[in-house]
Coordinates of C-alpha atoms in Angstrom, one line a residue:
M1413 CA 0.0 0.0 0.0
P1414 CA 1.3 3.5 -0.8
T1415 CA 2.3 5.5 2.2
N1416 CA 2.0 8.9 0.7
T1417 CA -1.3 10.7 -0.3
V1418 CA -1.2 13.3 -3.1
L1419 CA -3.9 15.9 -3.6
V1420 CA -4.1 17.2 -7.2
V1421 CA -5.8 20.6 -7.2
G1422 CA -7.3 21.8 -10.5
G1423 CA -8.3 18.3 -11.6
N1424 CA -10.3 19.4 -14.7
G1425 CA -7.4 21.3 -16.3
I1426 CA -5.0 20.0 -18.8
I1427 CA -2.2 19.9 -16.2
G1428 CA -4.2 18.4 -13.3
R1429 CA -6.0 15.8 -15.4
N1430 CA -2.8 14.4 -16.9
A1431 CA -1.1 14.5 -13.5
V1432 CA -3.9 12.3 -12.0
S1433 CA -3.4 9.9 -14.8
H1434 CA 0.3 9.7 -14.3
L1435 CA 0.2 9.4 -10.5
L1436 CA -2.3 6.6 -10.7
S1437 CA -0.2 4.7 -13.3
T1438 CA 2.8 4.6 -10.9
G1439 CA 1.0 2.8 -8.1
N1440 CA 3.1 4.8 -5.6
W1441 CA 0.4 7.2 -4.4
N1442 CA -3.0 7.3 -2.8
T1443 CA -4.4 9.9 -5.2
I1444 CA -7.1 12.5 -4.4
V1445 CA -8.3 14.9 -7.0
T1446 CA -10.2 18.1 -6.4
S1447 CA -11.8 20.8 -8.4
A1448 CA -14.5 23.5 -8.0
S1449 CA -16.8 21.6 -10.3
E1450 CA -17.5 17.9 -11.0
L1451 CA -14.8 16.1 -13.0
D1452 CA -15.5 15.8 -16.7
Y1453 CA -13.8 12.4 -16.9
D1454 CA -13.8 9.0 -15.1
T1455 CA -11.0 8.2 -12.7
T1456 CA -10.2 5.7 -9.9
A1457 CA -8.8 8.6 -7.9
Q1458 CA -10.8 9.7 -4.9
Y1459 CA -12.7 12.9 -5.8
V1460 CA -13.3 15.7 -3.3
Q1461 CA -15.1 18.8 -4.4
L1462 CA -13.5 21.9 -3.0
N1463 CA -14.4 25.6 -3.6
L1464 CA -11.1 27.1 -2.4
L1465 CA -12.5 30.6 -2.6
D1466 CA -14.1 29.6 0.7
P1467 CA -11.6 29.7 3.6
E1468 CA -13.5 26.9 5.4
A1469 CA -13.5 24.6 2.3
V1470 CA -10.6 22.3 3.5
A1471 CA -11.9 22.2 7.1
Q1472 CA -15.3 21.0 5.8
Q1473 CA -13.6 18.1 4.1
A1474 CA -11.2 17.4 7.0
E1475 CA -11.8 13.7 7.3
R1476 CA -11.2 13.1 3.6
L1477 CA -8.1 15.2 3.5
R1478 CA -6.5 14.2 6.7
E1479 CA -3.9 11.8 5.1
V1480 CA -2.6 14.3 2.5
T1481 CA 1.2 14.5 2.4
H1482 CA 1.8 16.1 -1.0
V1483 CA 0.0 18.6 -3.2
I1484 CA 0.2 19.1 -6.9
Y1485 CA -1.3 22.5 -7.4
A1486 CA -2.6 23.5 -10.8
A1487 CA -5.7 25.6 -10.0
Y1488 CA -6.4 28.8 -11.7
V1489 CA -9.3 31.3 -11.8
E1490 CA -9.5 34.2 -14.3
G1491 CA -9.8 37.7 -13.1
K1492 CA -11.2 40.8 -14.9
T1493 CA -8.1 42.9 -14.0
L1494 CA -4.5 42.0 -13.1
A1495 CA -5.1 43.0 -9.5
A1496 CA -8.3 40.8 -9.3
Q1497 CA -6.5 37.9 -11.0
T1498 CA -3.7 38.1 -8.4
H1499 CA -6.0 38.5 -5.5
V1500 CA -8.2 35.6 -6.3
N1501 CA -5.4 33.1 -7.2
L1502 CA -3.5 34.0 -4.1
D1503 CA -6.7 33.4 -2.0
L1504 CA -7.1 29.9 -3.6
L1505 CA -3.6 28.8 -2.7
R1506 CA -3.6 30.4 0.8
N1507 CA -6.9 28.9 1.7
L1508 CA -5.7 25.4 0.6
V1509 CA -2.3 25.6 2.5
I1510 CA -3.6 27.1 5.7
G1511 CA -6.5 24.6 5.6
L1512 CA -4.1 21.6 5.2
E1513 CA -1.9 22.8 8.0
Q1514 CA -4.9 22.5 10.3
V1515 CA -6.3 19.1 9.1
A1516 CA -3.3 17.1 7.6
P1517 CA -0.7 16.4 10.2
N1518 CA 1.7 14.8 7.8
F1519 CA 1.5 17.5 5.1
K1520 CA 5.0 18.0 3.7
H1521 CA 5.2 19.4 0.2
V1522 CA 3.5 21.6 -2.4
T1523 CA 4.5 21.5 -6.0
F1524 CA 2.9 24.5 -7.8
I1525 CA 2.8 25.7 -11.4
Q1526 CA 4.2 28.9 -12.7
G1527 CA 4.9 29.4 -16.4
G1528 CA 6.1 31.8 -19.1
K1529 CA 4.2 34.7 -17.5
A1530 CA 6.9 34.6 -14.8
Y1531 CA 9.3 35.8 -17.4
G1532 CA 6.8 38.3 -19.0
A1533 CA 5.9 36.1 -21.9
H1534 CA 2.4 37.6 -21.9
L1535 CA 3.9 41.0 -22.4
G1536 CA 5.9 40.2 -25.5
R1537 CA 9.6 39.8 -25.9
Y1538 CA 11.6 38.4 -23.0
K1539 CA 15.2 37.3 -22.5
T1540 CA 16.0 33.9 -24.0
P1541 CA 16.8 31.3 -23.1
A1542 CA 14.9 32.1 -19.9
L1543 CA 16.6 31.1 -16.7
E1544 CA 15.0 30.6 -13.3
T1545 CA 17.2 33.3 -11.9
D1546 CA 16.0 36.0 -14.3
P1547 CA 14.6 39.1 -12.6
R1548 CA 10.8 39.6 -12.2
H1549 CA 8.9 42.1 -14.4
F1550 CA 6.9 45.0 -12.9
P1551 CA 4.0 43.5 -10.8
P1552 CA 1.3 42.5 -10.3
N1553 CA 1.8 38.9 -11.3
F1554 CA -0.1 36.2 -9.4
Y1555 CA 2.8 33.8 -9.8
Y1556 CA 5.0 36.1 -7.8
S1557 CA 2.3 36.6 -5.1
Q1558 CA 1.8 32.9 -4.7
E1559 CA 5.6 32.2 -4.6
D1560 CA 6.1 35.0 -2.0
F1561 CA 3.3 33.5 0.2
L1562 CA 4.8 30.0 0.1
R1563 CA 8.3 31.3 0.8
E1564 CA 7.2 33.3 3.8
H1565 CA 4.5 31.0 5.2
S1566 CA 6.7 27.8 5.0
V1567 CA 9.5 29.3 7.2
G1568 CA 10.0 27.0 10.2
K1569 CA 7.2 24.7 9.1
A1570 CA 7.3 20.9 8.5
W1571 CA 6.4 21.4 4.9
S1572 CA 8.1 22.9 1.9
W1573 CA 7.4 23.8 -1.7
T1574 CA 8.8 23.6 -5.3
S1575 CA 7.8 25.6 -8.4
V1576 CA 7.8 24.2 -11.9
R1577 CA 7.6 26.4 -15.0
P1578 CA 6.3 24.7 -18.1
D1579 CA 5.8 26.6 -21.3
I1580 CA 2.8 25.9 -23.6
V1581 CA 1.4 22.6 -22.3
V1582 CA 0.5 19.9 -24.9
G1583 CA -1.9 17.3 -23.4
F1584 CA -5.4 15.9 -23.5
A1585 CA -8.3 17.9 -22.0
V1586 CA -11.6 19.2 -23.2
G1587 CA -13.0 22.6 -22.2
N1588 CA -9.5 23.9 -21.4
P1589 CA -9.1 27.4 -22.9
M1590 CA -5.3 27.1 -23.4
N1591 CA -5.1 23.8 -25.2
L1592 CA -2.9 24.3 -28.3
A1593 CA -3.0 20.7 -29.5
N1594 CA -6.8 20.8 -29.6
L1595 CA -6.8 24.1 -31.4
I1596 CA -4.4 22.9 -34.2
A1597 CA -6.3 19.6 -34.6
V1598 CA -9.7 21.3 -34.9
Y1599 CA -8.3 24.0 -37.3
A1600 CA -6.7 21.3 -39.5
S1601 CA -10.0 19.3 -39.5
L1602 CA -12.0 22.3 -40.6
C1603 CA -9.5 23.0 -43.4
K1604 CA -9.8 19.4 -44.6
E1605 CA -13.6 19.6 -44.4
L1606 CA -13.7 22.9 -46.3
R1607 CA -11.1 21.7 -48.8
V1608 CA -8.8 24.7 -48.2
P1609 CA -5.1 24.5 -47.5
F1610 CA -3.8 24.4 -43.9
R1611 CA -1.9 27.7 -43.5
F1612 CA -0.1 29.1 -40.5
P1613 CA -2.5 31.9 -39.5
G1614 CA 0.0 34.1 -37.6
S1615 CA 2.6 36.5 -38.8
L1616 CA 5.5 35.6 -41.1
K1617 CA 7.9 36.7 -38.4
A1618 CA 6.2 34.4 -35.8
Y1619 CA 6.5 31.5 -38.3
D1620 CA 10.3 31.5 -37.9
V1621 CA 11.0 32.4 -34.3
L1622 CA 12.3 29.7 -31.9
V1623 CA 9.7 28.2 -29.5
N1624 CA 9.3 25.3 -27.1
V1625 CA 6.4 23.4 -25.6
T1626 CA 5.9 21.0 -22.6
D1627 CA 4.3 17.6 -22.9
A1628 CA 1.7 17.1 -20.1
N1629 CA 3.2 13.7 -19.3
I1630 CA 6.7 15.0 -18.9
L1631 CA 5.3 17.8 -16.7
A1632 CA 3.5 15.3 -14.5
K1633 CA 6.6 13.2 -14.1
A1634 CA 8.6 16.3 -13.2
M1635 CA 6.0 17.5 -10.7
E1636 CA 6.1 14.1 -9.0
W1637 CA 9.9 13.9 -9.1
V1638 CA 10.6 17.3 -7.5
S1639 CA 8.0 16.6 -4.8
T1640 CA 9.9 13.5 -3.7
H1641 CA 13.5 14.9 -3.8
E1642 CA 14.2 17.2 -0.8
E1643 CA 17.1 18.9 -2.6
C1644 CA 14.4 20.5 -4.8
N1645 CA 12.7 22.2 -1.9
E1646 CA 12.4 26.0 -2.2
E1647 CA 13.7 25.8 -5.8
I1648 CA 12.2 26.8 -9.2
F1649 CA 12.6 24.6 -12.3
N1650 CA 11.8 25.2 -16.0
V1651 CA 10.2 22.1 -17.6
T1652 CA 9.9 21.6 -21.4
N1653 CA 10.2 18.7 -23.8
G1654 CA 13.9 19.7 -24.1
D1655 CA 13.9 20.6 -27.8
I1656 CA 13.4 23.9 -29.6
F1657 CA 11.6 24.3 -33.0
R1658 CA 10.1 26.8 -35.4
W1659 CA 6.5 26.6 -36.5
S1660 CA 7.8 26.7 -40.1
Q1661 CA 9.3 23.3 -39.4
L1662 CA 6.2 21.7 -37.8
W1663 CA 3.4 23.2 -39.9
P1664 CA 4.0 21.1 -43.1
R1665 CA 4.3 18.0 -40.9
F1666 CA 1.0 18.8 -39.3
A1667 CA -0.6 19.1 -42.7
E1668 CA 0.8 15.8 -43.8
Y1669 CA -0.4 14.1 -40.6
F1670 CA -4.0 15.4 -41.1
G1671 CA -3.9 14.6 -44.9
V1672 CA -4.7 18.2 -45.8
E1673 CA -2.9 20.4 -48.4
Y1674 CA -0.2 22.7 -47.0
A1675 CA 0.2 26.2 -48.2
E1676 CA 2.3 29.2 -47.3
P1677 CA 1.2 31.3 -44.3
I1678 CA -1.4 34.0 -44.6
T1679 CA -1.9 36.2 -41.5
F1680 CA -5.6 36.2 -40.4
P1681 CA -7.3 36.4 -37.0
L1682 CA -8.6 32.9 -36.2
H1683 CA -11.2 34.3 -33.7
E1684 CA -12.9 36.3 -36.4
Y1685 CA -12.8 33.6 -39.1
M1686 CA -14.1 30.9 -36.7
E1687 CA -17.2 32.9 -35.6
D1688 CA -19.4 31.3 -38.2
K1689 CA -18.0 27.7 -38.0
A1690 CA -19.9 26.4 -35.0
E1691 CA -22.7 25.0 -37.2
L1692 CA -20.2 23.3 -39.6
W1693 CA -18.5 21.7 -36.6
Q1694 CA -21.9 20.4 -35.4
Q1695 CA -22.5 18.9 -38.8
M1696 CA -19.1 17.2 -38.6
V1697 CA -19.9 15.8 -35.2
E1698 CA -23.0 14.2 -36.6
Q1699 CA -21.4 13.1 -39.9
Y1700 CA -18.3 11.5 -38.3
G1701 CA -19.9 10.2 -35.1
L1702 CA -17.8 12.5 -32.8
K1703 CA -18.5 13.2 -29.2
N1704 CA -20.9 16.1 -28.9
H1705 CA -18.5 18.9 -28.0
S1706 CA -19.1 22.4 -29.3
L1707 CA -16.4 24.3 -31.2
A1708 CA -16.1 26.7 -28.3
E1709 CA -15.4 23.8 -25.9
L1710 CA -12.5 22.5 -28.0
A1711 CA -10.6 25.7 -29.0
Q1712 CA -10.2 29.2 -27.7
W1713 CA -9.2 31.0 -30.9
P1714 CA -7.8 34.2 -29.3
F1715 CA -5.3 32.0 -27.5
G1716 CA -4.1 30.7 -30.9
D1717 CA -4.0 34.2 -32.3
F1718 CA -1.7 35.2 -29.4
I1719 CA 0.6 32.2 -29.7
F1720 CA 0.9 32.3 -33.4
N1721 CA 1.8 36.0 -33.4
V1722 CA 4.7 36.0 -30.9
E1723 CA 7.4 37.6 -33.0
A1724 CA 10.4 37.0 -30.7
D1725 CA 12.1 33.8 -29.7
A1726 CA 10.4 32.3 -26.7
F1727 CA 12.0 29.3 -25.0
F1728 CA 13.4 28.2 -21.6
D1729 CA 16.7 26.8 -20.4
V1730 CA 15.9 23.5 -18.7
N1731 CA 19.4 22.5 -17.6
K1732 CA 18.9 23.3 -13.9
L1733 CA 16.4 20.4 -13.5
R1734 CA 18.7 18.1 -15.5
R1735 CA 21.6 19.0 -13.1
F1736 CA 19.4 18.1 -10.2
G1737 CA 18.9 14.7 -11.7
F1738 CA 15.7 14.7 -13.8
H1739 CA 16.3 13.4 -17.3
E1740 CA 12.9 12.8 -18.8
M1741 CA 13.0 16.0 -21.0
Q1742 CA 14.0 14.2 -24.2
L1743 CA 10.8 14.3 -26.3
D1744 CA 10.6 15.5 -29.9
S1745 CA 7.8 18.1 -29.9
F1746 CA 6.2 16.9 -33.2
T1747 CA 5.9 13.5 -31.5
S1748 CA 4.3 15.2 -28.5
F1749 CA 1.7 16.9 -30.7
R1750 CA 1.1 13.8 -32.8
N1751 CA 0.5 11.7 -29.6
Q1752 CA -2.3 14.2 -28.6
F1753 CA -3.8 14.2 -32.1
E1754 CA -3.9 10.4 -31.9
H1755 CA -5.6 10.6 -28.6
L1756 CA -8.2 13.1 -29.9
K1757 CA -9.0 10.7 -32.7
A1758 CA -9.2 7.7 -30.4
E1759 CA -11.6 9.6 -28.1
K1760 CA -13.7 10.7 -31.1
I1761 CA -13.1 14.4 -30.5
I1762 CA -11.9 14.9 -34.1
P1763 CA -12.5 12.9 -37.3

């Protein structure tokens, strides 16, 4: 029987969902998963519904959370302003940690997600390759507030923390707004259905910059690994597939995979050109016997517009985690995308 119990927070998201799957596959953990709303998939993990905006949420589930030793934290709530976003996401983490301190006597570690926003990726150009020691940008940034809370609140306590910083996460999930594999697969499927070429929709400059992505399975392994190695306590680690590519190198290969004609890029806003495609997608769902997900559930087109118009190199240095002893970051990123496309087909999400 496993001696440690891990609580995965944010279980419906692309990171949480894939973390649950990995942790269960190891057989090394008693796995509990939580989210604010019911899970949208089946799992053998124990499910506990928690609304972490409520400071009493953990106390109300004390019996079911008493055995928690580790936390994989991937929860996120959107805010209308930067200040609101920072406030609400700090509250989520604070309510969880303070609650667990009171109900889980063997609580010992939190692994929490940061990301490219820690380097200012959402603001445009940032120094590359990004290093964990790079200085912060002008606040607010909820990653900074969460990190500062954990740094200060863990002093003298029996528990510690580690942060991991993935870049764009490639993994299986439905209804997740920042799912690039879904977006590419749905866009390619629509091109094929409409008999038009599959073109990169971003800028010509963005087509040739250097980028990297993080496979959700590698991220799950990394989160587990840092949580079980004490030398990783109070450290921050970049996590990607370990390679760097240009969209110009992958786009023709995507076209070949989906059996759709490739053509040179034309810059156009996906979110505008997809506004009238919901009905077509519904017709494809019926024609190809797909699961009944709306176009809006599968892809958030403004996210694609942002990613495909980044005109400066955007990639992380991952050697720190390698130096600490984690060596799973050896995945070709086309293979990472292809694996997700295969999963989407197998699950009847795309034709």
